[in-house]
PDB file of C-alpha atoms in Angstrom:
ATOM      1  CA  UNK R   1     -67.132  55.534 145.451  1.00  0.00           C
ATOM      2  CA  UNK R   2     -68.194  54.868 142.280  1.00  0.00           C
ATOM      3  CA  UNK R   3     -69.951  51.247 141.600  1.00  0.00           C
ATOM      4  CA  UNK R   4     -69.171  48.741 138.586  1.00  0.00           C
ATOM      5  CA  UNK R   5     -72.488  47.106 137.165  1.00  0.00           C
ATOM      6  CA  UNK R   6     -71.116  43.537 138.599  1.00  0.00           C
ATOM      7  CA  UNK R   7     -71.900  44.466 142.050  1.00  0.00           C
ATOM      8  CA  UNK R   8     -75.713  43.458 142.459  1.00  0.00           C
ATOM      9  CA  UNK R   9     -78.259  45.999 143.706  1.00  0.00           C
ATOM     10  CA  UNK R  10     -80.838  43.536 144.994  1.00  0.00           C
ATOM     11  CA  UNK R  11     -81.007  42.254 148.122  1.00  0.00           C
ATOM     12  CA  UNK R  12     -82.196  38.824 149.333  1.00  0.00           C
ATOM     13  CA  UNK R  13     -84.103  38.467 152.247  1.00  0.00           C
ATOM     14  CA  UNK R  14     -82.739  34.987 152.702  1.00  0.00           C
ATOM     15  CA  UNK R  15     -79.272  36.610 153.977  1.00  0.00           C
ATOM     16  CA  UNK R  16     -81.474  37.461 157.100  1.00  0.00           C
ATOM     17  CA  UNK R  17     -82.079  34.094 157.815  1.00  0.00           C
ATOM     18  CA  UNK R  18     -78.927  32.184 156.605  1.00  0.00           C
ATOM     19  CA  UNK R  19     -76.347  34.902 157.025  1.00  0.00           C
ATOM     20  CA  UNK R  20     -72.730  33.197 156.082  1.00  0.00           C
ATOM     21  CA  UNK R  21     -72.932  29.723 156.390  1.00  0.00           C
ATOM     22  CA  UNK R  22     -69.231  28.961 155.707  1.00  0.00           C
ATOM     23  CA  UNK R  23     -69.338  24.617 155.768  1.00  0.00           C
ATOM     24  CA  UNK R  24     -72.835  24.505 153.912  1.00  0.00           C
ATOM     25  CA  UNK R  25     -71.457  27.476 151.290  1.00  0.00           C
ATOM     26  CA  UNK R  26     -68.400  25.348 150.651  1.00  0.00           C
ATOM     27  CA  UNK R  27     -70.386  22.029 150.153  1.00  0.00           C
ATOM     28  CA  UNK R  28     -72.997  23.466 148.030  1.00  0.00           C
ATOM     29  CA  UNK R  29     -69.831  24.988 145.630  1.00  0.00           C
ATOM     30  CA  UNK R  30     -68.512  21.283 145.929  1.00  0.00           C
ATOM     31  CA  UNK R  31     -72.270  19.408 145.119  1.00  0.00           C
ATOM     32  CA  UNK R  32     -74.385  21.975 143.038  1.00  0.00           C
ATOM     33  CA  UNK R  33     -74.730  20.769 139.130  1.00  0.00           C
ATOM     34  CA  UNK R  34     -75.565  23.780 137.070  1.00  0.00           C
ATOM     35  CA  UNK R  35     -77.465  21.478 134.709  1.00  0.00           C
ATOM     36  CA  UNK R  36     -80.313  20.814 137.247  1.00  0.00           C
ATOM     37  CA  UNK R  37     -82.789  23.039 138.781  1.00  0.00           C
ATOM     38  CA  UNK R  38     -82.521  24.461 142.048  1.00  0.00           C
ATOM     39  CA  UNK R  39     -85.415  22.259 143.646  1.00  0.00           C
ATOM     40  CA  UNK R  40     -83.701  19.223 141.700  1.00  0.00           C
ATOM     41  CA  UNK R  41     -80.585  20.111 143.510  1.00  0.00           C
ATOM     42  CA  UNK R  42     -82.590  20.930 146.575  1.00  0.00           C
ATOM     43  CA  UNK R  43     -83.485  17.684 146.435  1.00  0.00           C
ATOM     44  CA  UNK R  44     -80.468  16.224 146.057  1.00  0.00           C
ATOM     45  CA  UNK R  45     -79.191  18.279 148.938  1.00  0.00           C
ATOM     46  CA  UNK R  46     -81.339  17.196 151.759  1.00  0.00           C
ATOM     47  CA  UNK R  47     -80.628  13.155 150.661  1.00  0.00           C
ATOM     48  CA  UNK R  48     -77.126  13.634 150.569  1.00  0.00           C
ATOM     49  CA  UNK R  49     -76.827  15.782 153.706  1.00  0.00           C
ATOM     50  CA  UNK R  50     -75.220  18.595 152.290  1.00  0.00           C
ATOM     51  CA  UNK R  51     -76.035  20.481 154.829  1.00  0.00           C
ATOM     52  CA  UNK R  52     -75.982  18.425 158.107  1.00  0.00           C
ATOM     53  CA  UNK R  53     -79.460  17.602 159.003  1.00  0.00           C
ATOM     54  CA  UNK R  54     -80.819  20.549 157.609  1.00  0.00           C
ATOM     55  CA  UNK R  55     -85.335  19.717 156.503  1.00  0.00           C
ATOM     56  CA  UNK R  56     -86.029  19.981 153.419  1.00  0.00           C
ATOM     57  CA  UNK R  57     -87.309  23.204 153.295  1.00  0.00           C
ATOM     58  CA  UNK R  58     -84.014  24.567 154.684  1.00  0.00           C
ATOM     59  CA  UNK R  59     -82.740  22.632 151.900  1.00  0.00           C
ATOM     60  CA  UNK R  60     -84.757  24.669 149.571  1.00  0.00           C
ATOM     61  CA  UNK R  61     -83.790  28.034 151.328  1.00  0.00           C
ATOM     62  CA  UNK R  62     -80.301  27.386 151.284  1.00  0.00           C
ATOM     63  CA  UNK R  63     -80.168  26.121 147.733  1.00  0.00           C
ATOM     64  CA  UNK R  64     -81.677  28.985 146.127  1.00  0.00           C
ATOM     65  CA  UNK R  65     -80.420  31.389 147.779  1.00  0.00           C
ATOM     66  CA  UNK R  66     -76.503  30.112 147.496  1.00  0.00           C
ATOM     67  CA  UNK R  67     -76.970  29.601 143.815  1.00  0.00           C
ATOM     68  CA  UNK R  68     -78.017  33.565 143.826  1.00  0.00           C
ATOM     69  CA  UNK R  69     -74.764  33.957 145.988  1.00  0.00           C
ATOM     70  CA  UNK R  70     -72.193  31.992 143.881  1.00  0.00           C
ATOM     71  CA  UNK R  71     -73.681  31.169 140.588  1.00  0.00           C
ATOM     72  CA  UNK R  72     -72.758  34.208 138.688  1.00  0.00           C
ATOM     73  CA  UNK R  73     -72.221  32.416 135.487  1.00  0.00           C
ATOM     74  CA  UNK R  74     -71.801  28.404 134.774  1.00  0.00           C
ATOM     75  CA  UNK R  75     -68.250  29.358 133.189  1.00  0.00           C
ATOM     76  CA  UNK R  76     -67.446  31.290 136.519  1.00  0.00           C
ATOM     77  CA  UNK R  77     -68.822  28.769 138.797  1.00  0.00           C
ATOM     78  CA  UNK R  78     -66.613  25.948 137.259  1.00  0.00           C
ATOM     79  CA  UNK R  79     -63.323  28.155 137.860  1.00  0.00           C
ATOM     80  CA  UNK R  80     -65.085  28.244 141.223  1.00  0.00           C
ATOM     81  CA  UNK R  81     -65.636  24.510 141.938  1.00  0.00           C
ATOM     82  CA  UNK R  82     -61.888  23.596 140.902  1.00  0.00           C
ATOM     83  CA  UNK R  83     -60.670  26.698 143.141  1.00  0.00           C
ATOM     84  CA  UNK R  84     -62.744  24.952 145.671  1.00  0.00           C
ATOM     85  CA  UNK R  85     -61.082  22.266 145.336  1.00  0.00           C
ATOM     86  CA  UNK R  86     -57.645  22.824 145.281  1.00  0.00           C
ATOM     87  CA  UNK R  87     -57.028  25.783 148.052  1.00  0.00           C
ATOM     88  CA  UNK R  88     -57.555  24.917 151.628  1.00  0.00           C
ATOM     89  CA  UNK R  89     -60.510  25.647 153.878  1.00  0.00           C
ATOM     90  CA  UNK R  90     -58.761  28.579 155.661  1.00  0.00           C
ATOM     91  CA  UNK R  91     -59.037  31.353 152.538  1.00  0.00           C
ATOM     92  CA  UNK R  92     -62.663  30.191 151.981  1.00  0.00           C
ATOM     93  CA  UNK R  93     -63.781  33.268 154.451  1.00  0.00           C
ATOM     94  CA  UNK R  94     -62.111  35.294 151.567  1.00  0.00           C
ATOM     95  CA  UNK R  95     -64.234  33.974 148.790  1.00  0.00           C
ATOM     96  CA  UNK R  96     -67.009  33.907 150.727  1.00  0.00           C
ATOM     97  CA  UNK R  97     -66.901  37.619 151.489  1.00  0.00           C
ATOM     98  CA  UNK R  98     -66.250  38.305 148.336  1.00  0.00           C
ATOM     99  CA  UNK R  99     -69.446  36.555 146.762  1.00  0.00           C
ATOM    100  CA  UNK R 100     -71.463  38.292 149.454  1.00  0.00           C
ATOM    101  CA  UNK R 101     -69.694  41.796 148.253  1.00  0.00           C
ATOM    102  CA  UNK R 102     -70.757  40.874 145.046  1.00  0.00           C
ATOM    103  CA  UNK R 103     -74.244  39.983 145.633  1.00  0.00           C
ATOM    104  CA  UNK R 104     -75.634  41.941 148.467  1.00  0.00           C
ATOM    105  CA  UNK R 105     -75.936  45.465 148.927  1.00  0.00           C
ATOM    106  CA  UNK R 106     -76.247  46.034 152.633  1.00  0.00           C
ATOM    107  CA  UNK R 107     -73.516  43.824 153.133  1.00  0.00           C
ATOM    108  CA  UNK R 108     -71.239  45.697 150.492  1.00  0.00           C
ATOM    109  CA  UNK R 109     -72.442  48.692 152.731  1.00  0.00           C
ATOM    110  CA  UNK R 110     -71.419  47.986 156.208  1.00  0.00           C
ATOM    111  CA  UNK R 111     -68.035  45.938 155.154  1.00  0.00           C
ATOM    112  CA  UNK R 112     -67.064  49.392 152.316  1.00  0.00           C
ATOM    113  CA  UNK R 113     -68.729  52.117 153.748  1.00  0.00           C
ATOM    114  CA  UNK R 114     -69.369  51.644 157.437  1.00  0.00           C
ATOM    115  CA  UNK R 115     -66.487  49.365 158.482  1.00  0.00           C
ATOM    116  CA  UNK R 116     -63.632  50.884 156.739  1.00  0.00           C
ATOM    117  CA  UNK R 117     -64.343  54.380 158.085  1.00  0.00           C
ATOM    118  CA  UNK R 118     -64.502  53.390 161.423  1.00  0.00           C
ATOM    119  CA  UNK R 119     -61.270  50.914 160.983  1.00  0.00           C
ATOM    120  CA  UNK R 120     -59.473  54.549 158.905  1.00  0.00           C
ATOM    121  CA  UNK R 121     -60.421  56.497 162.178  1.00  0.00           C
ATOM    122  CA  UNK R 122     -59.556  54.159 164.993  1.00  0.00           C
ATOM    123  CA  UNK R 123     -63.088  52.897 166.304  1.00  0.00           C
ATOM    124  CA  UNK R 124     -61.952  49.273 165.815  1.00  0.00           C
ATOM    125  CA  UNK R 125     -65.548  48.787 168.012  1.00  0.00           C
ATOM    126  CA  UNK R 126     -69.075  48.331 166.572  1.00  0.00           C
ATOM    127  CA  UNK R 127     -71.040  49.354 169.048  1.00  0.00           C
ATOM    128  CA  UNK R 128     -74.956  47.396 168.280  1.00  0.00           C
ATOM    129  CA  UNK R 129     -76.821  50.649 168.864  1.00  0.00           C
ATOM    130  CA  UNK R 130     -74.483  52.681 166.189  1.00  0.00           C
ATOM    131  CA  UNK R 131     -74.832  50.129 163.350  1.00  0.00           C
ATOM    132  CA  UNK R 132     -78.193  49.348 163.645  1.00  0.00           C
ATOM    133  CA  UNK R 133     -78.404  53.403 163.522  1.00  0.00           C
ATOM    134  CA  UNK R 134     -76.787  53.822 160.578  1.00  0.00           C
ATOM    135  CA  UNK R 135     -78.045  50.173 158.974  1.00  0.00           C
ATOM    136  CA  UNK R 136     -81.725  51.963 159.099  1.00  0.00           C
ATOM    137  CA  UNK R 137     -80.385  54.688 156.841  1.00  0.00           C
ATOM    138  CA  UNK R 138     -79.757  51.945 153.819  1.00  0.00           C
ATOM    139  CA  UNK R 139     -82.931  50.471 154.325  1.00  0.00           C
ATOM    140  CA  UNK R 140     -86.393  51.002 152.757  1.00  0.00           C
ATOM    141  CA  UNK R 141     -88.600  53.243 155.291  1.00  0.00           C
ATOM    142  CA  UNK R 142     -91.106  50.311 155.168  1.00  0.00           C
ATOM    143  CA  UNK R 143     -88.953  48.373 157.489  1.00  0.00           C
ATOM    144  CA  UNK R 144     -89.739  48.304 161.455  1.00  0.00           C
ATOM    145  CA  UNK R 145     -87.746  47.954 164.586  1.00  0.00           C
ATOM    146  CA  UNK R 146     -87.900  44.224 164.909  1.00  0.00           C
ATOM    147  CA  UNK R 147     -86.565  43.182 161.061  1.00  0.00           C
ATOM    148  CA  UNK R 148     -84.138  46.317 161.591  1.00  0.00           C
ATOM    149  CA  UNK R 149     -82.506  44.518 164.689  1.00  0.00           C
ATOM    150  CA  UNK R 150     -82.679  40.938 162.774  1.00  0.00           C
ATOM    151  CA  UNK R 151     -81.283  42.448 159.674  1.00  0.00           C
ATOM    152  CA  UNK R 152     -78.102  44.039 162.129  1.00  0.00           C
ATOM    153  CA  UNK R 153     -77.616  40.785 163.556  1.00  0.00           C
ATOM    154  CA  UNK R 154     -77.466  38.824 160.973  1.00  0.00           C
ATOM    155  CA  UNK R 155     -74.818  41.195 158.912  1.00  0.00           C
ATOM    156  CA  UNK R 156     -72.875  41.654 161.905  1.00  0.00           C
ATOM    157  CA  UNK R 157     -72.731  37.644 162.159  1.00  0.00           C
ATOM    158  CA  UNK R 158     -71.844  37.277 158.388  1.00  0.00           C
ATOM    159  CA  UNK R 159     -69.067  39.219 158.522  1.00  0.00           C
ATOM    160  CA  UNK R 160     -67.449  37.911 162.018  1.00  0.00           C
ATOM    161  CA  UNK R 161     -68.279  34.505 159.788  1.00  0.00           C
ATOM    162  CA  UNK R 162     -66.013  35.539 157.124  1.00  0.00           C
ATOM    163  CA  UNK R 163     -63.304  36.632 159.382  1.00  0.00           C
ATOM    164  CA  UNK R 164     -63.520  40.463 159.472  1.00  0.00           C
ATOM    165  CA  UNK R 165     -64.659  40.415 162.701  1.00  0.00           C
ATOM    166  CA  UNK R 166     -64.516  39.035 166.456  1.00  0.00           C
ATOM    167  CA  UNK R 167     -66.062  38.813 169.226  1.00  0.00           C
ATOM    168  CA  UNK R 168     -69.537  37.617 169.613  1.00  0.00           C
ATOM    169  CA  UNK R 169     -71.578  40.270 171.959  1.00  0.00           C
ATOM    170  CA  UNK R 170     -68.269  42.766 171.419  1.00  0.00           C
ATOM    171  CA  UNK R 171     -67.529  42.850 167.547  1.00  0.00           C
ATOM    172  CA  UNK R 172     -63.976  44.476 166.500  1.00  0.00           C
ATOM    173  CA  UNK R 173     -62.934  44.739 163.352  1.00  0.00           C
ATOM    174  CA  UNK R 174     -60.378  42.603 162.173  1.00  0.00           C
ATOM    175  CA  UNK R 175     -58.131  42.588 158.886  1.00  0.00           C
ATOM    176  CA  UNK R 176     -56.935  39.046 158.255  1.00  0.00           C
ATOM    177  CA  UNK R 177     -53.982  37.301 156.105  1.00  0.00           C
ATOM    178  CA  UNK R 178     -55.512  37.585 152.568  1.00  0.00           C
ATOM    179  CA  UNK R 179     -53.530  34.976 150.739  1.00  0.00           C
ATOM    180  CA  UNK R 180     -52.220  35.991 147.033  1.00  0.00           C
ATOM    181  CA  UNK R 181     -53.727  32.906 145.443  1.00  0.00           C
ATOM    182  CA  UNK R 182     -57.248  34.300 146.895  1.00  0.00           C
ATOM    183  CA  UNK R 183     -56.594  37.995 145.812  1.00  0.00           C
ATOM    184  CA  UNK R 184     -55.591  36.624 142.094  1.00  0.00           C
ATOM    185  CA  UNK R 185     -59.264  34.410 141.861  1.00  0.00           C
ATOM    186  CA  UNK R 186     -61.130  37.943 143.037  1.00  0.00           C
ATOM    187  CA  UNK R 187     -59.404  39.717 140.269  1.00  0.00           C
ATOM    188  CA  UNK R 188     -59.606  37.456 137.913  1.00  0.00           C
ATOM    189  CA  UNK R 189     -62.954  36.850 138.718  1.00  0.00           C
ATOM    190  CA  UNK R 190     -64.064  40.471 138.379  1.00  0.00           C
ATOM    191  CA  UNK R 191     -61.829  40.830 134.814  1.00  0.00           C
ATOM    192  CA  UNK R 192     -64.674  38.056 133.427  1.00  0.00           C
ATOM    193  CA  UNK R 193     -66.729  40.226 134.607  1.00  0.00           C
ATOM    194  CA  UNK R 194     -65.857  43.540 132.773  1.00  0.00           C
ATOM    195  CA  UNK R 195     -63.617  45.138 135.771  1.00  0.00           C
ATOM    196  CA  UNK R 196     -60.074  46.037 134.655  1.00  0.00           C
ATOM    197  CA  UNK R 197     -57.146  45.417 137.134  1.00  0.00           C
ATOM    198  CA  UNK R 198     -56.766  49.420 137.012  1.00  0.00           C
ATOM    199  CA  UNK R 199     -60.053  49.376 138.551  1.00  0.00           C
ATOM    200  CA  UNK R 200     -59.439  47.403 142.172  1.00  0.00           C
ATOM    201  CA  UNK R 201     -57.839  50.362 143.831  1.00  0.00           C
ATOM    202  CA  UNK R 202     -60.707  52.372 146.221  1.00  0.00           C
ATOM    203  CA  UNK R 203     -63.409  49.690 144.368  1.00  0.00           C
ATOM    204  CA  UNK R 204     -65.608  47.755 146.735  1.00  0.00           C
ATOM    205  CA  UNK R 205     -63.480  45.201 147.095  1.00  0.00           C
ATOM    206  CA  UNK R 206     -60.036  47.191 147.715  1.00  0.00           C
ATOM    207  CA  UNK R 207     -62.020  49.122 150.657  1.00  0.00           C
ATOM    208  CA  UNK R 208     -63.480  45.821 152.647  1.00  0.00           C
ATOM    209  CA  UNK R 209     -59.987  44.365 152.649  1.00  0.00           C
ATOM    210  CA  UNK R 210     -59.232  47.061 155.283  1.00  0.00           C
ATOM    211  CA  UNK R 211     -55.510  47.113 154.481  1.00  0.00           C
ATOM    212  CA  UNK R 212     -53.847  50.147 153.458  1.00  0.00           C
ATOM    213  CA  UNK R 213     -51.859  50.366 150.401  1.00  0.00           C
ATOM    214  CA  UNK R 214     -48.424  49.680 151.675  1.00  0.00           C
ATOM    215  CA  UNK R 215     -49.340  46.350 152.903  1.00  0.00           C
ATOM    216  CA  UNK R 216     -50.825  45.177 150.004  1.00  0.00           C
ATOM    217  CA  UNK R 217     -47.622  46.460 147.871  1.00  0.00           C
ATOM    218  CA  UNK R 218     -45.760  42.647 149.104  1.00  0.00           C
ATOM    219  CA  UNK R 219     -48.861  40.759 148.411  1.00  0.00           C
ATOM    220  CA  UNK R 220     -48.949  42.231 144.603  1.00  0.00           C
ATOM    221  CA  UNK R 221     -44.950  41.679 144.330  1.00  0.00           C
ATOM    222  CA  UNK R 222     -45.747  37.933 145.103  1.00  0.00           C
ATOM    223  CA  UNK R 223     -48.409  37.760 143.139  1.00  0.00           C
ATOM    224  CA  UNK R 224     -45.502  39.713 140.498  1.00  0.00           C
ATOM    225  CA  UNK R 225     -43.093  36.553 141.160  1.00  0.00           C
ATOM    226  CA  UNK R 226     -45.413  33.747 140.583  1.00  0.00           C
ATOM    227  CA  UNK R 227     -46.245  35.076 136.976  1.00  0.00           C
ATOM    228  CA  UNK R 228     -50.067  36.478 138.207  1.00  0.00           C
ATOM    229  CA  UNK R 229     -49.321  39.786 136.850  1.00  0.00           C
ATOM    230  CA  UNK R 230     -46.973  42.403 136.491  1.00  0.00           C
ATOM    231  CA  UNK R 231     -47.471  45.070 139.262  1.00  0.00           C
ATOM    232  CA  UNK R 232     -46.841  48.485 137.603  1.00  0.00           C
ATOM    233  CA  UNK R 233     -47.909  50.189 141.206  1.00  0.00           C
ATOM    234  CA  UNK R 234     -46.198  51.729 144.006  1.00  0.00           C
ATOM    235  CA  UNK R 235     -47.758  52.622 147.769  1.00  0.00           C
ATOM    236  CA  UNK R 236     -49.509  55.798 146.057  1.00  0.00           C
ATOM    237  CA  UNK R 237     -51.471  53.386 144.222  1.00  0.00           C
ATOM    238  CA  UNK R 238     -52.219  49.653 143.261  1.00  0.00           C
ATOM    239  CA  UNK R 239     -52.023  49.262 139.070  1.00  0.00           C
ATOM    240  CA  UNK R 240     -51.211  45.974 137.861  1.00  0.00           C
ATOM    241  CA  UNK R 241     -51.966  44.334 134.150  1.00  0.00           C
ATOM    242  CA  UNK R 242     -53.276  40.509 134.378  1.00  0.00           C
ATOM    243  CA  UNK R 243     -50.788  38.009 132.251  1.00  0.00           C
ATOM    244  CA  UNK R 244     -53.638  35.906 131.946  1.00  0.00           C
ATOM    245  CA  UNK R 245     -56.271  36.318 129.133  1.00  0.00           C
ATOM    246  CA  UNK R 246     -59.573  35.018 131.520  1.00  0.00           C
ATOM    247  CA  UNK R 247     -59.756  33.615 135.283  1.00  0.00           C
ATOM    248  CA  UNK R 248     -59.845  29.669 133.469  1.00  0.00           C
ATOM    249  CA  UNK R 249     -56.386  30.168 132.057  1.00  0.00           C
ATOM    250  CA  UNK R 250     -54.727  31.624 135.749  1.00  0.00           C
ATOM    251  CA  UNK R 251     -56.360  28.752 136.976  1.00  0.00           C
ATOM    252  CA  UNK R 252     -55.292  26.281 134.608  1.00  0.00           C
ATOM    253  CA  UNK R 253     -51.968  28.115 134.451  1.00  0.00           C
ATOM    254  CA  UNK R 254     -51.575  28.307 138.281  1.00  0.00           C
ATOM    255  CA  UNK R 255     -53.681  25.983 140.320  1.00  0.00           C
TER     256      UNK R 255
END
C-alpha cells in the first residue's frame, strides 16, 4: 500500500497521553485562532474552559498537540471550523479519525494495516496480547515493555473513541454509518492536499473505513445526486471526478 506524502511520518508522543479526546478536539476546532501562538491560545484555553477543568499545563499539552492534529494549513482549518459548525456532533468521530490517519503513523497502522486484515478475515476480536505483539513491530527497538503497553492502550482507546471500536476490556471492530457529507470533506480535503479522487480506492483512508466496495457504491451515488461528484465507478472499483475546483467551494457550494 503505497503512501501519499500528506500522510505524516512523525509521531507525537502526546497521542500517548491524550489519545482521542472527541469534546476537547471539537472545542479546540471551534476556539483556536490561527493568528495567535499556541501558548497564546493555551492561554486562552485554560480561562475559557475549553477543556473542562483541564490545569494549565494540560492546557498547553492539549493545545499543541491538537494544532499538530488539525492545523494542516490556515486555509484548510477554516473549511474545517465552518464544517464544524454546520454538521452535527455524531460524524465528528469521522473527522476525527481522519485527522489522526493523517497525522499519526501508528495509528494509520493499526486502523489500515492491522484492523482491516483482521476485519477481511473474520477476527472481529483484538485480543491485548496480539496487538501489543504486533504494535512492538512498528516501534523503534528503544522502546520497553511499560511505554509498549501504554502506547497499545492508548491506540486501542483512540480508535473505540472514534467509533471503530467497542467494548472497553473486549475491543471488536466496528464499521459505522459514514455519512456522505463526511466522506465529501475527507476527499476534498485530501484533493487540497495533492490526492486525486482516483487515488481513495485501497489508500489509507479507503482501508480504515472497513467497508467493502459494494457498500460504499450507494454512498458515492448520493454523493452523485447531490452534485459532489460524478461517480464514474462500479463495485470493481471506486473512481469518481470532484465537480468542485477546492474543498472551500464544496463547502460554500454545499454546506
Amino acid at each position: 500500500m503505497s503512501i501519499q506524502s500528506c500522510y505524516q511520518v512523525r509521531h507525537s508522543s502526546a497521542l500517548n497521553k491524550i489519545s482521542g479526546r472527541l469534546p476537547e478536539g471539537r472545542e479546540f476546532i471551534a476556539s483556536f485562532d490561527v493568528l495567535l501562538s499556541v501558548p497564546q491560545n493555551a492561554k486562552i484555553a485554560c480561562i475559557d474552559r475549553w477543556y473542562g477543568n483541564a490545569s494549565e499545563r494540560k492546557c498547553n499539552e492539549l493545545t499543541r498537540h491538537f494544532k499538530q492534529r488539525y492545523v494542516i494549513t490556515s486555509e484548510n482549518f477554516e473549511s474545517l471550523q465552518l464544517y464544524n459548525q454546520k454538521t452535527s456532533r455524531d460524524d465528528f468521530p469521522w473527522i476525527n479519525h481522519f485527522y489522526m490517519l493523517l497525522d499519526d503513523p501508528y495509528y494509520r497502522w493499526a486502523t489500515t494495516d492491522f484492523m482491516p486484515d483482521r476485519f477481511q478475515s473474520g477476527l472481529i476480536e483484538i485480543p491485548r496480547s496480539r496487538f501489543d505483539q504486533e504494535l512492538k513491530k512498528q516501534l523503534p527497538e528503544t522502546v520497553g515493555a511499560g511505554s509498549l503497553a501504554r502506547y497499545g492502550q492508548n491506540l486501542l482507546t483512540a480508535i473505540r473513541d472514534n467509533g471503530l471500536l467497542e467494548g472497553k476490556g473486549k475491543k471488536i471492530i466496528v464499521s459505522p454509518a459514514l455519512n456522505v457529507k463526511t466522506m465529501a470533506f475527507m476527499l476534498y480535503t485530501l484533493s487540497d492536499l495533492g490526492v486525486g479522487s482516483n487515488d481513495f480506492d485501497m489508500s489509507p483512508l479507503f482501508r480504515s473505513i472497513l467497508k467493502p466496495r459494494d457498500l460504499l457504491v450507494p454512498l458515492f451515488s448520493e454523493g452523485e445526486q447531490l452534485g459532489y461528484w460524478d461517480f464514474t465507478g462500479d463495485r470493481e472499483r471506486i473512481k469518481l471526478n470532484l465537480n468542485h475546483p477546492n474543498l472551500k467551494s464544496w463547502l460554500e457550494a454545499c454546506i
